[in-house]
PDB file of C-alpha atoms in Angstrom:
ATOM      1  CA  UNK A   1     -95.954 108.559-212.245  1.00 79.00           C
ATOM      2  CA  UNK A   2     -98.620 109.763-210.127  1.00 86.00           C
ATOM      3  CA  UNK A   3     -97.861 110.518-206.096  1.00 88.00           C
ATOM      4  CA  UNK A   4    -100.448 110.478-203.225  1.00 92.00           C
ATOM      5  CA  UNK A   5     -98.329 113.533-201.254  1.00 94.00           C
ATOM      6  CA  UNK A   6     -99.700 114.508-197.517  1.00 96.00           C
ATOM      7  CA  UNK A   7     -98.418 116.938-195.853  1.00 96.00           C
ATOM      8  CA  UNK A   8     -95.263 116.124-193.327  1.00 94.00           C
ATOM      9  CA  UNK A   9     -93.833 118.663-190.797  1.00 93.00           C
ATOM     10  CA  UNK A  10     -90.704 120.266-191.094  1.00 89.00           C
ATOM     11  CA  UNK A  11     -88.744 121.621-188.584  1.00 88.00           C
ATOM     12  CA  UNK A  12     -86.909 124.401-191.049  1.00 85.00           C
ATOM     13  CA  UNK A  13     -90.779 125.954-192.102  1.00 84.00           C
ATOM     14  CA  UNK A  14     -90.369 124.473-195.961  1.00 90.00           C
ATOM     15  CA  UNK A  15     -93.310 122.721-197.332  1.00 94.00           C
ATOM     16  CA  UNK A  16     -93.150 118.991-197.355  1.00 96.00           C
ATOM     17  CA  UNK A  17     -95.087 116.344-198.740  1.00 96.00           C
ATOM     18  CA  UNK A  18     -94.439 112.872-198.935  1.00 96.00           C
ATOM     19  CA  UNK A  19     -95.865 109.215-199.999  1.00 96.00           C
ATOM     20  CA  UNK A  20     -94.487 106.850-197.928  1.00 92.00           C
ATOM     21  CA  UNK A  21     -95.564 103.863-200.406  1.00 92.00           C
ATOM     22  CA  UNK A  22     -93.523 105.226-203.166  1.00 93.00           C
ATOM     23  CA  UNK A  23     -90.905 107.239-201.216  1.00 95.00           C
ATOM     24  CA  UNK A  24     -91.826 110.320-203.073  1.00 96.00           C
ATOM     25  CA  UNK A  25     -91.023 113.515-201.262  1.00 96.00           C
ATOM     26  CA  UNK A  26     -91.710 117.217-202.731  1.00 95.00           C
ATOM     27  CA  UNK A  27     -89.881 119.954-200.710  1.00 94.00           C
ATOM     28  CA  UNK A  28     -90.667 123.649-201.389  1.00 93.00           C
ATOM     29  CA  UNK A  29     -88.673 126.619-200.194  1.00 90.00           C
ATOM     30  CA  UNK A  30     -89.257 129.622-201.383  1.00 89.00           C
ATOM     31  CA  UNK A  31     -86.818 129.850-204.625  1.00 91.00           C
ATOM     32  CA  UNK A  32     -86.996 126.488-205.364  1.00 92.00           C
ATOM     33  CA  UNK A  33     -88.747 123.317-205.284  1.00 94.00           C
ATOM     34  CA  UNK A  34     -87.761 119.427-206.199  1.00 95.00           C
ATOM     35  CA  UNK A  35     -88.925 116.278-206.148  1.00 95.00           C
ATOM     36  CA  UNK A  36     -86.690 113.379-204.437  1.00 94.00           C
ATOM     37  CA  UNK A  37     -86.967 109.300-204.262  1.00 95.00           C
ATOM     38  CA  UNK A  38     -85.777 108.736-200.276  1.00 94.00           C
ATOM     39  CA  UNK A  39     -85.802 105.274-201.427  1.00 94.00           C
ATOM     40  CA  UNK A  40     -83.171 105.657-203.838  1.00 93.00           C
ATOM     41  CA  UNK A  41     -81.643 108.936-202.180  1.00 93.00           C
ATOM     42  CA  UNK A  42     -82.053 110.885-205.420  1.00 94.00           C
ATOM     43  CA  UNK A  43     -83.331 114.221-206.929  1.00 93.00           C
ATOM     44  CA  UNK A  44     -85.757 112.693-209.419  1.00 92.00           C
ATOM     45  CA  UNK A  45     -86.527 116.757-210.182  1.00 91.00           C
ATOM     46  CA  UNK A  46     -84.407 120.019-209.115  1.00 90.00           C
ATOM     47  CA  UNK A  47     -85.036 123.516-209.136  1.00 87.00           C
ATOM     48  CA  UNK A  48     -88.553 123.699-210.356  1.00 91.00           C
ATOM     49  CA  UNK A  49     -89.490 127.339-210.238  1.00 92.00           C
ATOM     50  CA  UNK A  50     -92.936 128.780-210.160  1.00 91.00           C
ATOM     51  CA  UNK A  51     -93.057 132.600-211.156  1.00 90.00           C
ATOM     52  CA  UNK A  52     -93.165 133.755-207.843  1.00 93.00           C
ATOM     53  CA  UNK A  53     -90.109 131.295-206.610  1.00 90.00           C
ATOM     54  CA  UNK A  54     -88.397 132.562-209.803  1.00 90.00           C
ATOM     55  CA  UNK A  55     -88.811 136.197-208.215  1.00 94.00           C
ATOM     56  CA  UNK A  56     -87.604 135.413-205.108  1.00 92.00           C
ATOM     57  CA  UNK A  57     -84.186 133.199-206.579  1.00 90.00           C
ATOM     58  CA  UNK A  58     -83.507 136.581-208.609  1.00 93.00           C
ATOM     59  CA  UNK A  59     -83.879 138.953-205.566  1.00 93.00           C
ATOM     60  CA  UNK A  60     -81.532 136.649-204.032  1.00 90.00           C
ATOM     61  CA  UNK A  61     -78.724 137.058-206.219  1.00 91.00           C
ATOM     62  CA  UNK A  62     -78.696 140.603-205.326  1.00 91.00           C
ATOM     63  CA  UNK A  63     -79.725 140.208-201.721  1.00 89.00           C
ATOM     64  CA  UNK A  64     -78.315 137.062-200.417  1.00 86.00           C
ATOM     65  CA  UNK A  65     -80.268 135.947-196.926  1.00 82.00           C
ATOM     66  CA  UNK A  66     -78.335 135.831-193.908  1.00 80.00           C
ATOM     67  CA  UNK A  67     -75.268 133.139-193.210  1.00 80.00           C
ATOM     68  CA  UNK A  68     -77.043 131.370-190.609  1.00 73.00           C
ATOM     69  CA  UNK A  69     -74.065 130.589-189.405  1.00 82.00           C
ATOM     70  CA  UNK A  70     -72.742 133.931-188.646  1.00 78.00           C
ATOM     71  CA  UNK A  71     -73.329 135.619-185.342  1.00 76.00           C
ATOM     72  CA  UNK A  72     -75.617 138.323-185.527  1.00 66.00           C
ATOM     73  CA  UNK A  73     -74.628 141.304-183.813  1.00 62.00           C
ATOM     74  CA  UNK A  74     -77.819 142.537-183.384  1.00 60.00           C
ATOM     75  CA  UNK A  75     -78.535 138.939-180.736  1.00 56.00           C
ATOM     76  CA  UNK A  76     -76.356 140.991-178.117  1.00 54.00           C
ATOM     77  CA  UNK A  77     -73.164 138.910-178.903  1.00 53.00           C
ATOM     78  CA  UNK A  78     -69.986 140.569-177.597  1.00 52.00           C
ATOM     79  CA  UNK A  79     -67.668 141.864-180.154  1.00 51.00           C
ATOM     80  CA  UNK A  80     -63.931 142.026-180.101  1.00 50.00           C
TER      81      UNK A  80
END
């Protein structure tokens, strides 16, 4: 299939492209990327890596990111 993807903003900072006609939406984070049908609501293509992503997935298995959902003590949050 071929896509006509323009750029869409995103509130998170991940790269998003999407053709409307189609329904076609590319998302790219930085250890990942895939390719979803928002028609359909399905991942037509999951965890597609470039070298650099693939870095970044590996350095994450050793260095998890932050629980964004944990409070951070370092936001001045009392502790008990």
């Amino acid at each position: 299939h071929t896509y006509h993807l323009t750029p869409v903003h995103s509130a998170t900072g991940a790269i998003r492209l999407e053709d409307p006609k189609s329904g076609a939406v590319w998302i790219q984070l930085a250890d990942k990327s895939m390719l979803m049908n928002s028609k359909l609501g399905q991942r037509l293509a999951d965890v597609c890596q470039s070298p650099e992503q693939l870095q970044v997935a590996e350095s994450q298995k050793t260095n998890p990111p932050p629980n964004l959902l944990d409070p951070s003590p370092s936001k001045g949050w009392a502790q008990k």
